[in-house]
């Protein structure tokens, strides 16, 4: 019985941690190269 | 003497009125009629449009509204559920309509009036906002780089006023419609996560399928394109709460949003991709697009005398130049990771 209780507690703790991490998310992904520039000129190229 | 009626004095409607009354463009609007069911919104609009209102160029109409509208163009910027009736009324009076709605079901419902609009020869512009609207014009512009376009993928981030936020909230829990190889694919909203890089300051955001009208309107405009999809930026909390009613009131207006348009196709014998985008507060952008569309309608520059989406109605480069004068600067992504 004690083992079952411990297993349930461990599962609940793991689920809580996983849910927290899932909701909070990780650090944003940094751009590696490239970028935005305004379209320019009469033809907007 | 030109006269424009604006249905809905929300975040978009008031700004459309301000653009039209500000002058500075080739088309002069003498008078604007603002309609809304909320007296507080109308008094707020009068305060915002103070200078023009003191010159007698602004009229307000509070419900119950008169049966007939005396206007040269009608802008429909009302919440979902009210747009179909407004377009029907405008059509019965033979008045051109600019619709800035972004709900899928209502856009499809309004599109069923296309035959009537065509028979009457009345221009009705569907999706004259940020997305749909400017997104379609960007797609039309990007198309000019290609000999043949295979795919168009739209992504958008952010919401305008409370009505727009509610449409976005519901869209994540409804079926999305993607066009693929000659048929509509129905997929659950909130699925299909894809990391999309929007113009700064929005940057990278996870985007998901949602019940958005962009694929429907873009397929109408570009029937030869084999694959058309639309996604919307959302957080995990947005997806988790999407099936529930909105439990807390929304902000008066959202922050800076963006649209991103990815067009893939062939140029000569090579495959290529172009990614265009615009970052702006969605209500500000939608108002600039709607106001410019109104001016083109008054000037007789719309290409279709019937119902069509914005990219079918306007010449893209000239339209993008005009909205750039209103602060909506289109950008292009260049670099190895243009497609994420």
mmCIF file of C-alpha atoms in Angstrom:
data_model
loop_
_atom_site.group_PDB
_atom_site.id
_atom_site.type_symbol
_atom_site.label_atom_id
_atom_site.label_comp_id
_atom_site.label_asym_id
_atom_site.label_seq_id
_atom_site.Cartn_x
_atom_site.Cartn_y
_atom_site.Cartn_z
ATOM 1 C CA UNK A 1 0.000 0.000 0.000
ATOM 2 C CA UNK A 2 2.820 2.339 0.956
ATOM 3 C CA UNK A 3 4.554 1.624 -2.323
ATOM 4 C CA UNK A 4 1.412 2.435 -4.300
ATOM 5 C CA UNK A 5 1.016 5.719 -2.446
ATOM 6 C CA UNK A 6 4.627 6.639 -3.185
ATOM 7 C CA UNK A 7 4.216 5.730 -6.847
ATOM 8 C CA UNK A 8 1.083 7.879 -7.114
ATOM 9 C CA UNK A 9 2.829 10.782 -5.376
ATOM 10 C CA UNK A 10 5.823 10.456 -7.686
ATOM 11 C CA UNK A 11 3.593 10.379 -10.756
ATOM 12 C CA UNK A 12 1.638 13.407 -9.553
ATOM 13 C CA UNK A 13 4.852 15.339 -8.890
ATOM 14 C CA UNK A 14 6.203 14.433 -12.332
ATOM 15 C CA UNK A 15 2.940 15.411 -14.008
ATOM 16 C CA UNK A 16 2.883 18.743 -12.170
ATOM 17 C CA UNK A 17 6.459 19.504 -13.182
ATOM 18 C CA UNK A 18 5.805 18.483 -16.790
ATOM 19 C CA UNK A 19 2.670 20.633 -16.943
ATOM 20 C CA UNK A 20 4.587 23.590 -15.502
ATOM 21 C CA UNK A 21 7.378 23.233 -18.034
ATOM 22 C CA UNK A 22 4.891 22.744 -20.855
ATOM 23 C CA UNK A 23 2.958 25.889 -19.978
ATOM 24 C CA UNK A 24 6.022 28.040 -19.311
ATOM 25 C CA UNK A 25 7.843 26.896 -22.438
ATOM 26 C CA UNK A 26 11.542 27.199 -23.120
ATOM 27 C CA UNK A 27 13.724 30.099 -24.110
ATOM 28 C CA UNK A 28 12.814 31.707 -27.456
ATOM 29 C CA UNK A 29 14.735 30.435 -30.473
ATOM 30 C CA UNK A 30 17.295 32.928 -31.660
ATOM 31 C CA UNK A 31 17.471 33.753 -35.347
ATOM 32 C CA UNK A 32 20.574 32.236 -36.919
ATOM 33 C CA UNK A 33 20.932 34.339 -40.042
ATOM 34 C CA UNK A 34 19.018 36.640 -42.345
ATOM 35 C CA UNK A 35 16.570 39.360 -41.488
ATOM 36 C CA UNK A 36 13.768 41.602 -42.605
ATOM 37 C CA UNK A 37 14.253 44.672 -44.751
ATOM 38 C CA UNK A 38 11.612 47.063 -46.106
ATOM 39 C CA UNK A 39 10.504 46.651 -49.709
ATOM 40 C CA UNK A 40 11.842 49.612 -51.643
ATOM 41 C CA UNK A 41 11.650 51.368 -54.974
ATOM 42 C CA UNK A 42 8.781 51.949 -57.380
ATOM 43 C CA UNK A 43 8.342 48.173 -57.889
ATOM 44 C CA UNK A 44 8.660 47.379 -54.169
ATOM 45 C CA UNK A 45 11.431 44.828 -54.555
ATOM 46 C CA UNK B 1 -19.812 65.420 -52.239
ATOM 47 C CA UNK B 2 -18.658 62.014 -50.993
ATOM 48 C CA UNK B 3 -20.156 60.391 -47.959
ATOM 49 C CA UNK B 4 -18.982 57.209 -46.234
ATOM 50 C CA UNK B 5 -20.979 55.189 -43.691
ATOM 51 C CA UNK B 6 -19.006 53.189 -41.150
ATOM 52 C CA UNK B 7 -20.881 50.459 -39.303
ATOM 53 C CA UNK B 8 -19.156 49.786 -36.008
ATOM 54 C CA UNK B 9 -17.292 52.439 -34.006
ATOM 55 C CA UNK B 10 -14.770 50.036 -32.493
ATOM 56 C CA UNK B 11 -10.996 49.938 -32.721
ATOM 57 C CA UNK B 12 -11.106 49.657 -36.520
ATOM 58 C CA UNK B 13 -14.163 51.787 -37.327
ATOM 59 C CA UNK B 14 -12.974 54.917 -35.503
ATOM 60 C CA UNK B 15 -9.563 54.741 -37.155
ATOM 61 C CA UNK B 16 -11.112 54.313 -40.605
ATOM 62 C CA UNK B 17 -13.114 57.478 -39.946
ATOM 63 C CA UNK B 18 -9.985 59.311 -38.800
ATOM 64 C CA UNK B 19 -8.054 58.307 -41.933
ATOM 65 C CA UNK B 20 -10.887 59.336 -44.237
ATOM 66 C CA UNK B 21 -11.435 62.678 -42.547
ATOM 67 C CA UNK B 22 -7.755 63.519 -42.230
ATOM 68 C CA UNK B 23 -7.414 64.414 -45.904
ATOM 69 C CA UNK B 24 -4.035 64.455 -47.584
ATOM 70 C CA UNK B 25 -5.023 61.844 -50.159
ATOM 71 C CA UNK B 26 -6.286 62.327 -53.708
ATOM 72 C CA UNK B 27 -9.839 61.406 -52.658
ATOM 73 C CA UNK B 28 -11.685 63.812 -50.397
ATOM 74 C CA UNK B 29 -14.351 62.480 -48.070
ATOM 75 C CA UNK B 30 -16.774 65.205 -47.073
ATOM 76 C CA UNK B 31 -18.770 63.404 -44.439
ATOM 77 C CA UNK B 32 -18.638 60.246 -42.360
ATOM 78 C CA UNK B 33 -21.648 58.559 -40.773
ATOM 79 C CA UNK B 34 -20.765 56.371 -37.772
ATOM 80 C CA UNK B 35 -23.243 53.710 -36.665
ATOM 81 C CA UNK B 36 -23.051 51.719 -33.453
ATOM 82 C CA UNK B 37 -25.332 50.183 -30.849
ATOM 83 C CA UNK B 38 -23.220 51.480 -27.954
ATOM 84 C CA UNK B 39 -23.704 55.178 -27.046
ATOM 85 C CA UNK B 40 -20.445 55.246 -25.087
ATOM 86 C CA UNK B 41 -18.472 54.105 -28.109
ATOM 87 C CA UNK B 42 -20.108 56.773 -30.251
ATOM 88 C CA UNK B 43 -19.376 59.540 -27.760
ATOM 89 C CA UNK B 44 -15.786 58.285 -27.558
ATOM 90 C CA UNK B 45 -15.602 58.394 -31.356
ATOM 91 C CA UNK B 46 -16.860 61.970 -31.407
ATOM 92 C CA UNK B 47 -14.173 62.920 -28.910
ATOM 93 C CA UNK B 48 -11.485 61.309 -31.090
ATOM 94 C CA UNK B 49 -12.838 62.963 -34.238
ATOM 95 C CA UNK B 50 -13.256 66.268 -32.460
ATOM 96 C CA UNK B 51 -11.923 68.599 -35.174
ATOM 97 C CA UNK B 52 -13.951 67.038 -37.990
ATOM 98 C CA UNK B 53 -17.026 66.744 -35.759
ATOM 99 C CA UNK B 54 -16.883 70.445 -34.929
ATOM 100 C CA UNK B 55 -16.893 71.168 -38.684
ATOM 101 C CA UNK B 56 -20.069 69.104 -39.018
ATOM 102 C CA UNK B 57 -18.382 66.342 -41.035
ATOM 103 C CA UNK B 58 -19.307 63.534 -38.621
ATOM 104 C CA UNK B 59 -22.776 62.136 -38.051
ATOM 105 C CA UNK B 60 -23.557 59.450 -35.512
ATOM 106 C CA UNK B 61 -26.465 57.025 -35.616
ATOM 107 C CA UNK B 62 -27.455 55.007 -32.596
ATOM 108 C CA UNK B 63 -29.763 51.959 -32.770
ATOM 109 C CA UNK B 64 -32.549 51.666 -33.893
ATOM 110 C CA UNK B 65 -31.065 52.640 -37.247
ATOM 111 C CA UNK B 66 -32.959 54.124 -40.191
ATOM 112 C CA UNK B 67 -33.817 51.616 -42.939
ATOM 113 C CA UNK B 68 -31.889 53.346 -45.673
ATOM 114 C CA UNK B 69 -28.289 54.502 -45.636
ATOM 115 C CA UNK B 70 -27.319 57.600 -47.531
ATOM 116 C CA UNK B 71 -23.699 56.868 -48.470
ATOM 117 C CA UNK B 72 -21.386 56.328 -51.433
ATOM 118 C CA UNK B 73 -19.509 53.497 -49.690
ATOM 119 C CA UNK B 74 -20.267 51.468 -46.573
ATOM 120 C CA UNK B 75 -17.545 50.074 -44.310
ATOM 121 C CA UNK B 76 -18.670 47.086 -42.249
ATOM 122 C CA UNK B 77 -16.510 46.878 -39.128
ATOM 123 C CA UNK B 78 -19.070 45.348 -36.797
ATOM 124 C CA UNK B 79 -18.674 42.261 -34.568
ATOM 125 C CA UNK B 80 -19.312 38.778 -35.916
ATOM 126 C CA UNK B 81 -22.935 37.832 -36.429
ATOM 127 C CA UNK B 82 -23.933 41.263 -37.721
ATOM 128 C CA UNK B 83 -21.926 41.545 -40.929
ATOM 129 C CA UNK B 84 -24.095 39.440 -43.223
ATOM 130 C CA UNK B 85 -27.199 41.548 -42.573
ATOM 131 C CA UNK B 86 -25.209 44.751 -43.043
ATOM 132 C CA UNK B 87 -23.833 43.609 -46.411
ATOM 133 C CA UNK B 88 -27.293 42.459 -47.527
ATOM 134 C CA UNK B 89 -28.793 45.864 -46.654
ATOM 135 C CA UNK B 90 -26.016 47.686 -48.480
ATOM 136 C CA UNK B 91 -26.455 45.512 -51.573
ATOM 137 C CA UNK B 92 -30.191 46.136 -51.641
ATOM 138 C CA UNK B 93 -29.401 49.851 -51.786
ATOM 139 C CA UNK B 94 -26.765 49.326 -54.499
ATOM 140 C CA UNK B 95 -23.996 50.769 -52.309
ATOM 141 C CA UNK B 96 -20.391 49.457 -52.520
ATOM 142 C CA UNK B 97 -19.226 47.650 -49.380
ATOM 143 C CA UNK B 98 -15.839 47.276 -47.727
ATOM 144 C CA UNK B 99 -15.932 44.410 -45.225
ATOM 145 C CA UNK B 100 -13.157 44.150 -42.666
ATOM 146 C CA UNK B 101 -14.355 40.947 -40.975
ATOM 147 C CA UNK B 102 -12.000 38.062 -40.238
ATOM 148 C CA UNK B 103 -14.401 35.271 -39.237
ATOM 149 C CA UNK B 104 -14.493 32.194 -41.469
ATOM 150 C CA UNK B 105 -18.186 31.315 -41.157
ATOM 151 C CA UNK B 106 -19.393 34.854 -41.720
ATOM 152 C CA UNK B 107 -17.054 35.431 -44.656
ATOM 153 C CA UNK B 108 -18.378 32.277 -46.320
ATOM 154 C CA UNK B 109 -21.967 33.365 -45.580
ATOM 155 C CA UNK B 110 -21.349 36.784 -47.108
ATOM 156 C CA UNK B 111 -19.672 35.221 -50.154
ATOM 157 C CA UNK B 112 -22.985 33.536 -50.981
ATOM 158 C CA UNK B 113 -24.269 36.997 -51.932
ATOM 159 C CA UNK B 114 -21.701 37.140 -54.754
ATOM 160 C CA UNK B 115 -24.262 36.482 -57.500
ATOM 161 C CA UNK B 116 -26.459 39.325 -56.295
ATOM 162 C CA UNK B 117 -23.477 41.693 -56.120
ATOM 163 C CA UNK B 118 -22.435 40.685 -59.636
ATOM 164 C CA UNK B 119 -25.928 41.145 -61.056
ATOM 165 C CA UNK B 120 -26.195 44.594 -59.507
ATOM 166 C CA UNK B 121 -22.627 45.512 -60.485
ATOM 167 C CA UNK B 122 -21.882 46.650 -56.948
ATOM 168 C CA UNK B 123 -18.293 46.269 -55.684
ATOM 169 C CA UNK B 124 -18.141 44.301 -52.428
ATOM 170 C CA UNK B 125 -14.639 43.861 -51.025
ATOM 171 C CA UNK B 126 -14.300 40.841 -48.753
ATOM 172 C CA UNK B 127 -11.585 40.775 -46.118
ATOM 173 C CA UNK B 128 -10.329 44.349 -46.322
ATOM 174 C CA UNK B 129 -8.275 44.233 -43.140
ATOM 175 C CA UNK B 130 -4.891 43.062 -41.912
ATOM 176 C CA UNK B 131 -5.424 39.307 -42.485
ATOM 177 C CA UNK B 132 -7.380 38.700 -44.578
ATOM 178 C CA UNK B 133 -6.702 41.839 -46.564
ATOM 179 C CA UNK B 134 -3.145 43.080 -46.575
ATOM 180 C CA UNK B 135 -1.977 39.448 -46.406
ATOM 181 C CA UNK B 136 -3.667 38.752 -49.734
ATOM 182 C CA UNK B 137 -2.206 41.863 -51.359
ATOM 183 C CA UNK B 138 1.263 40.795 -50.189
ATOM 184 C CA UNK B 139 0.629 37.351 -51.698
ATOM 185 C CA UNK B 140 -0.428 38.969 -54.979
ATOM 186 C CA UNK B 141 2.721 41.075 -54.969
ATOM 187 C CA UNK B 142 4.983 38.107 -54.163
ATOM 188 C CA UNK B 143 3.302 36.191 -56.986
ATOM 189 C CA UNK B 144 4.766 38.650 -59.503
ATOM 190 C CA UNK B 145 8.246 37.219 -58.726
ATOM 191 C CA UNK B 146 7.271 33.779 -60.041
ATOM 192 C CA UNK B 147 6.348 32.147 -63.329
ATOM 193 C CA UNK B 148 4.110 29.746 -61.447
ATOM 194 C CA UNK B 149 3.068 29.741 -57.788
ATOM 195 C CA UNK B 150 2.670 26.363 -56.072
ATOM 196 C CA UNK B 151 1.989 27.313 -52.464
ATOM 197 C CA UNK B 152 0.839 30.260 -50.368
ATOM 198 C CA UNK B 153 1.112 30.096 -46.585
ATOM 199 C CA UNK B 154 -0.279 32.866 -44.398
ATOM 200 C CA UNK B 155 0.502 33.357 -40.721
ATOM 201 C CA UNK B 156 -0.762 36.096 -38.476
ATOM 202 C CA UNK B 157 -0.098 37.218 -34.926
ATOM 203 C CA UNK B 158 -2.097 39.466 -32.655
ATOM 204 C CA UNK B 159 -5.667 40.716 -32.441
ATOM 205 C CA UNK B 160 -7.328 44.101 -32.811
ATOM 206 C CA UNK B 161 -10.223 45.050 -30.563
ATOM 207 C CA UNK B 162 -12.311 42.786 -28.311
ATOM 208 C CA UNK B 163 -14.497 41.534 -31.184
ATOM 209 C CA UNK B 164 -11.410 40.467 -33.115
ATOM 210 C CA UNK B 165 -9.944 38.787 -30.022
ATOM 211 C CA UNK B 166 -13.144 36.783 -29.601
ATOM 212 C CA UNK B 167 -13.031 35.606 -33.231
ATOM 213 C CA UNK B 168 -9.412 34.508 -32.736
ATOM 214 C CA UNK B 169 -10.254 32.721 -29.491
ATOM 215 C CA UNK B 170 -12.998 30.701 -31.161
ATOM 216 C CA UNK B 171 -10.980 30.069 -34.328
ATOM 217 C CA UNK B 172 -8.483 27.914 -32.432
ATOM 218 C CA UNK B 173 -11.179 25.434 -31.424
ATOM 219 C CA UNK B 174 -12.908 25.231 -34.831
ATOM 220 C CA UNK B 175 -12.010 23.315 -37.970
ATOM 221 C CA UNK B 176 -9.505 24.938 -40.270
ATOM 222 C CA UNK B 177 -9.764 24.681 -44.061
ATOM 223 C CA UNK B 178 -6.593 24.291 -46.114
ATOM 224 C CA UNK B 179 -6.611 24.026 -49.902
ATOM 225 C CA UNK B 180 -4.491 21.132 -51.112
ATOM 226 C CA UNK B 181 -4.308 19.485 -54.529
ATOM 227 C CA UNK B 182 -7.771 20.384 -55.698
ATOM 228 C CA UNK B 183 -9.740 19.957 -52.489
ATOM 229 C CA UNK B 184 -10.391 21.342 -49.036
ATOM 230 C CA UNK B 185 -8.661 19.595 -46.126
ATOM 231 C CA UNK B 186 -10.387 20.004 -42.807
ATOM 232 C CA UNK B 187 -8.075 19.890 -39.813
ATOM 233 C CA UNK B 188 -8.656 20.646 -36.132
ATOM 234 C CA UNK B 189 -7.865 24.185 -35.029
ATOM 235 C CA UNK B 190 -4.894 24.337 -32.689
ATOM 236 C CA UNK B 191 -3.046 21.575 -34.550
ATOM 237 C CA UNK B 192 -0.093 21.758 -36.955
ATOM 238 C CA UNK B 193 2.387 23.784 -34.918
ATOM 239 C CA UNK B 194 4.868 25.689 -37.023
ATOM 240 C CA UNK B 195 7.459 28.236 -35.930
ATOM 241 C CA UNK B 196 7.029 31.362 -38.031
ATOM 242 C CA UNK B 197 9.349 34.337 -38.059
ATOM 243 C CA UNK B 198 7.380 37.573 -38.181
ATOM 244 C CA UNK B 199 8.856 41.025 -38.833
ATOM 245 C CA UNK B 200 10.339 42.718 -35.780
ATOM 246 C CA UNK B 201 9.347 43.468 -33.067
ATOM 247 C CA UNK B 202 7.092 40.392 -33.123
ATOM 248 C CA UNK B 203 9.810 37.896 -34.102
ATOM 249 C CA UNK B 204 9.404 34.104 -33.925
ATOM 250 C CA UNK B 205 6.093 32.663 -32.708
ATOM 251 C CA UNK B 206 4.480 29.252 -32.756
ATOM 252 C CA UNK B 207 1.547 29.242 -35.160
ATOM 253 C CA UNK B 208 -1.327 26.769 -35.440
ATOM 254 C CA UNK B 209 -4.183 25.948 -37.757
ATOM 255 C CA UNK B 210 -7.403 27.854 -37.040
ATOM 256 C CA UNK B 211 -10.750 28.622 -38.639
ATOM 257 C CA UNK B 212 -9.445 31.524 -40.731
ATOM 258 C CA UNK B 213 -10.966 32.840 -43.967
ATOM 259 C CA UNK B 214 -7.650 33.494 -45.736
ATOM 260 C CA UNK B 215 -7.440 30.176 -47.653
ATOM 261 C CA UNK B 216 -11.019 30.578 -48.923
ATOM 262 C CA UNK B 217 -10.400 34.109 -50.179
ATOM 263 C CA UNK B 218 -6.943 33.323 -51.569
ATOM 264 C CA UNK B 219 -8.229 30.277 -53.428
ATOM 265 C CA UNK B 220 -10.842 32.478 -55.048
ATOM 266 C CA UNK B 221 -8.143 34.967 -56.037
ATOM 267 C CA UNK B 222 -5.517 32.401 -57.091
ATOM 268 C CA UNK B 223 -7.354 29.236 -58.172
ATOM 269 C CA UNK B 224 -4.238 27.814 -59.858
ATOM 270 C CA UNK B 225 -2.269 27.594 -56.578
ATOM 271 C CA UNK B 226 -2.138 23.995 -55.375
ATOM 272 C CA UNK B 227 -1.653 24.532 -51.669
ATOM 273 C CA UNK B 228 -2.963 27.370 -49.491
ATOM 274 C CA UNK B 229 -2.819 27.367 -45.696
ATOM 275 C CA UNK B 230 -3.330 29.863 -42.892
ATOM 276 C CA UNK B 231 -2.060 29.743 -39.338
ATOM 277 C CA UNK B 232 -2.420 31.929 -36.313
ATOM 278 C CA UNK B 233 0.077 32.605 -33.533
ATOM 279 C CA UNK B 234 -1.065 31.255 -30.190
ATOM 280 C CA UNK B 235 0.347 30.328 -26.816
ATOM 281 C CA UNK B 236 -0.198 27.012 -25.072
ATOM 282 C CA UNK B 237 -2.681 28.742 -22.796
ATOM 283 C CA UNK B 238 -4.615 30.020 -25.829
ATOM 284 C CA UNK B 239 -4.906 26.472 -27.161
ATOM 285 C CA UNK B 240 -5.825 25.044 -23.774
ATOM 286 C CA UNK B 241 -8.632 27.541 -23.188
ATOM 287 C CA UNK B 242 -9.862 27.790 -26.805
ATOM 288 C CA UNK B 243 -12.826 25.389 -26.356
ATOM 289 C CA UNK B 244 -14.030 27.369 -23.320
ATOM 290 C CA UNK B 245 -15.938 30.649 -23.403
ATOM 291 C CA UNK B 246 -13.767 33.720 -22.877
ATOM 292 C CA UNK B 247 -13.746 33.844 -19.110
ATOM 293 C CA UNK B 248 -12.042 37.196 -18.679
ATOM 294 C CA UNK B 249 -12.736 40.416 -20.582
ATOM 295 C CA UNK B 250 -10.272 41.161 -23.363
ATOM 296 C CA UNK B 251 -8.042 44.192 -23.557
ATOM 297 C CA UNK B 252 -9.461 47.259 -25.288
ATOM 298 C CA UNK B 253 -6.851 46.627 -27.946
ATOM 299 C CA UNK B 254 -4.043 44.142 -28.467
ATOM 300 C CA UNK B 255 -0.381 45.029 -28.913
ATOM 301 C CA UNK B 256 1.761 44.893 -32.019
ATOM 302 C CA UNK B 257 0.852 42.016 -34.336
ATOM 303 C CA UNK B 258 2.081 40.925 -37.727
ATOM 304 C CA UNK B 259 1.286 39.062 -40.904
ATOM 305 C CA UNK B 260 3.714 36.796 -42.721
ATOM 306 C CA UNK B 261 3.147 35.574 -46.262
ATOM 307 C CA UNK B 262 5.256 32.768 -47.669
ATOM 308 C CA UNK B 263 4.950 32.121 -51.387
ATOM 309 C CA UNK B 264 6.660 29.163 -53.054
ATOM 310 C CA UNK B 265 6.858 28.605 -56.756
ATOM 311 C CA UNK B 266 8.930 28.229 -59.888
ATOM 312 C CA UNK B 267 10.939 30.844 -61.709
ATOM 313 C CA UNK B 268 12.340 29.425 -64.899
ATOM 314 C CA UNK B 269 13.621 25.998 -63.965
ATOM 315 C CA UNK B 270 14.321 26.767 -60.298
ATOM 316 C CA UNK B 271 12.168 26.495 -57.207
ATOM 317 C CA UNK B 272 12.122 29.645 -55.100
ATOM 318 C CA UNK B 273 10.433 31.109 -52.054
ATOM 319 C CA UNK B 274 9.537 34.658 -51.032
ATOM 320 C CA UNK B 275 8.547 35.684 -47.528
ATOM 321 C CA UNK B 276 6.858 39.057 -47.061
ATOM 322 C CA UNK B 277 5.434 40.554 -43.899
ATOM 323 C CA UNK B 278 4.195 43.613 -42.056
ATOM 324 C CA UNK B 279 4.257 44.353 -38.322
ATOM 325 C CA UNK B 280 1.721 46.752 -36.847
ATOM 326 C CA UNK B 281 -1.108 46.808 -34.319
ATOM 327 C CA UNK B 282 -3.815 44.791 -36.114
ATOM 328 C CA UNK B 283 -6.594 47.363 -35.669
ATOM 329 C CA UNK B 284 -4.335 50.162 -36.907
ATOM 330 C CA UNK B 285 -3.323 48.107 -39.928
ATOM 331 C CA UNK B 286 -6.875 46.963 -40.681
ATOM 332 C CA UNK B 287 -8.100 50.562 -40.548
ATOM 333 C CA UNK B 288 -5.380 51.778 -42.921
ATOM 334 C CA UNK B 289 -6.240 49.001 -45.387
ATOM 335 C CA UNK B 290 -9.996 49.582 -45.130
ATOM 336 C CA UNK B 291 -9.656 53.364 -45.494
ATOM 337 C CA UNK B 292 -7.429 52.977 -48.549
ATOM 338 C CA UNK B 293 -9.920 50.531 -50.059
ATOM 339 C CA UNK B 294 -12.725 53.035 -49.487
ATOM 340 C CA UNK B 295 -10.746 55.733 -51.270
ATOM 341 C CA UNK B 296 -10.101 53.389 -54.206
ATOM 342 C CA UNK B 297 -13.811 52.576 -54.331
ATOM 343 C CA UNK B 298 -14.722 56.282 -54.369
ATOM 344 C CA UNK B 299 -12.107 56.870 -57.067
ATOM 345 C CA UNK B 300 -13.472 54.023 -59.217
ATOM 346 C CA UNK B 301 -10.159 52.123 -59.030
ATOM 347 C CA UNK B 302 -11.558 48.771 -57.852
ATOM 348 C CA UNK B 303 -11.118 46.191 -60.605
ATOM 349 C CA UNK B 304 -14.264 44.102 -60.027
ATOM 350 C CA UNK B 305 -17.840 45.363 -60.091
ATOM 351 C CA UNK B 306 -19.105 42.550 -57.944
ATOM 352 C CA UNK B 307 -17.900 40.602 -54.934
ATOM 353 C CA UNK B 308 -14.211 39.720 -54.650
ATOM 354 C CA UNK B 309 -11.395 39.614 -52.159
ATOM 355 C CA UNK B 310 -8.986 42.523 -51.780
ATOM 356 C CA UNK B 311 -6.125 41.082 -53.909
ATOM 357 C CA UNK B 312 -8.562 40.655 -56.806
ATOM 358 C CA UNK B 313 -9.839 44.201 -56.401
ATOM 359 C CA UNK B 314 -6.628 46.223 -56.304
ATOM 360 C CA UNK B 315 -3.341 46.543 -58.137
ATOM 361 C CA UNK B 316 -0.911 45.292 -55.467
ATOM 362 C CA UNK B 317 2.111 47.589 -55.927
ATOM 363 C CA UNK B 318 0.056 50.797 -56.063
ATOM 364 C CA UNK B 319 -2.002 49.660 -53.083
ATOM 365 C CA UNK B 320 1.096 48.794 -51.029
ATOM 366 C CA UNK B 321 2.583 52.227 -51.833
ATOM 367 C CA UNK B 322 -0.618 53.893 -50.624
ATOM 368 C CA UNK B 323 -0.798 51.972 -47.353
ATOM 369 C CA UNK B 324 2.938 52.598 -46.821
ATOM 370 C CA UNK B 325 2.083 56.301 -46.707
ATOM 371 C CA UNK B 326 -0.159 55.383 -43.788
ATOM 372 C CA UNK B 327 2.660 53.639 -41.956
ATOM 373 C CA UNK B 328 2.192 50.053 -43.140
ATOM 374 C CA UNK B 329 5.604 49.222 -44.540
ATOM 375 C CA UNK B 330 5.885 45.840 -46.246
ATOM 376 C CA UNK B 331 9.084 43.923 -45.536
ATOM 377 C CA UNK B 332 10.839 40.951 -47.099
ATOM 378 C CA UNK B 333 12.801 38.272 -45.262
ATOM 379 C CA UNK B 334 16.202 37.572 -46.675
ATOM 380 C CA UNK B 335 18.588 34.914 -45.471
ATOM 381 C CA UNK B 336 19.278 31.228 -45.250
ATOM 382 C CA UNK B 337 16.515 30.636 -42.763
ATOM 383 C CA UNK B 338 13.792 32.510 -44.604
ATOM 384 C CA UNK B 339 11.697 29.373 -44.307
ATOM 385 C CA UNK B 340 11.579 28.066 -40.780
#
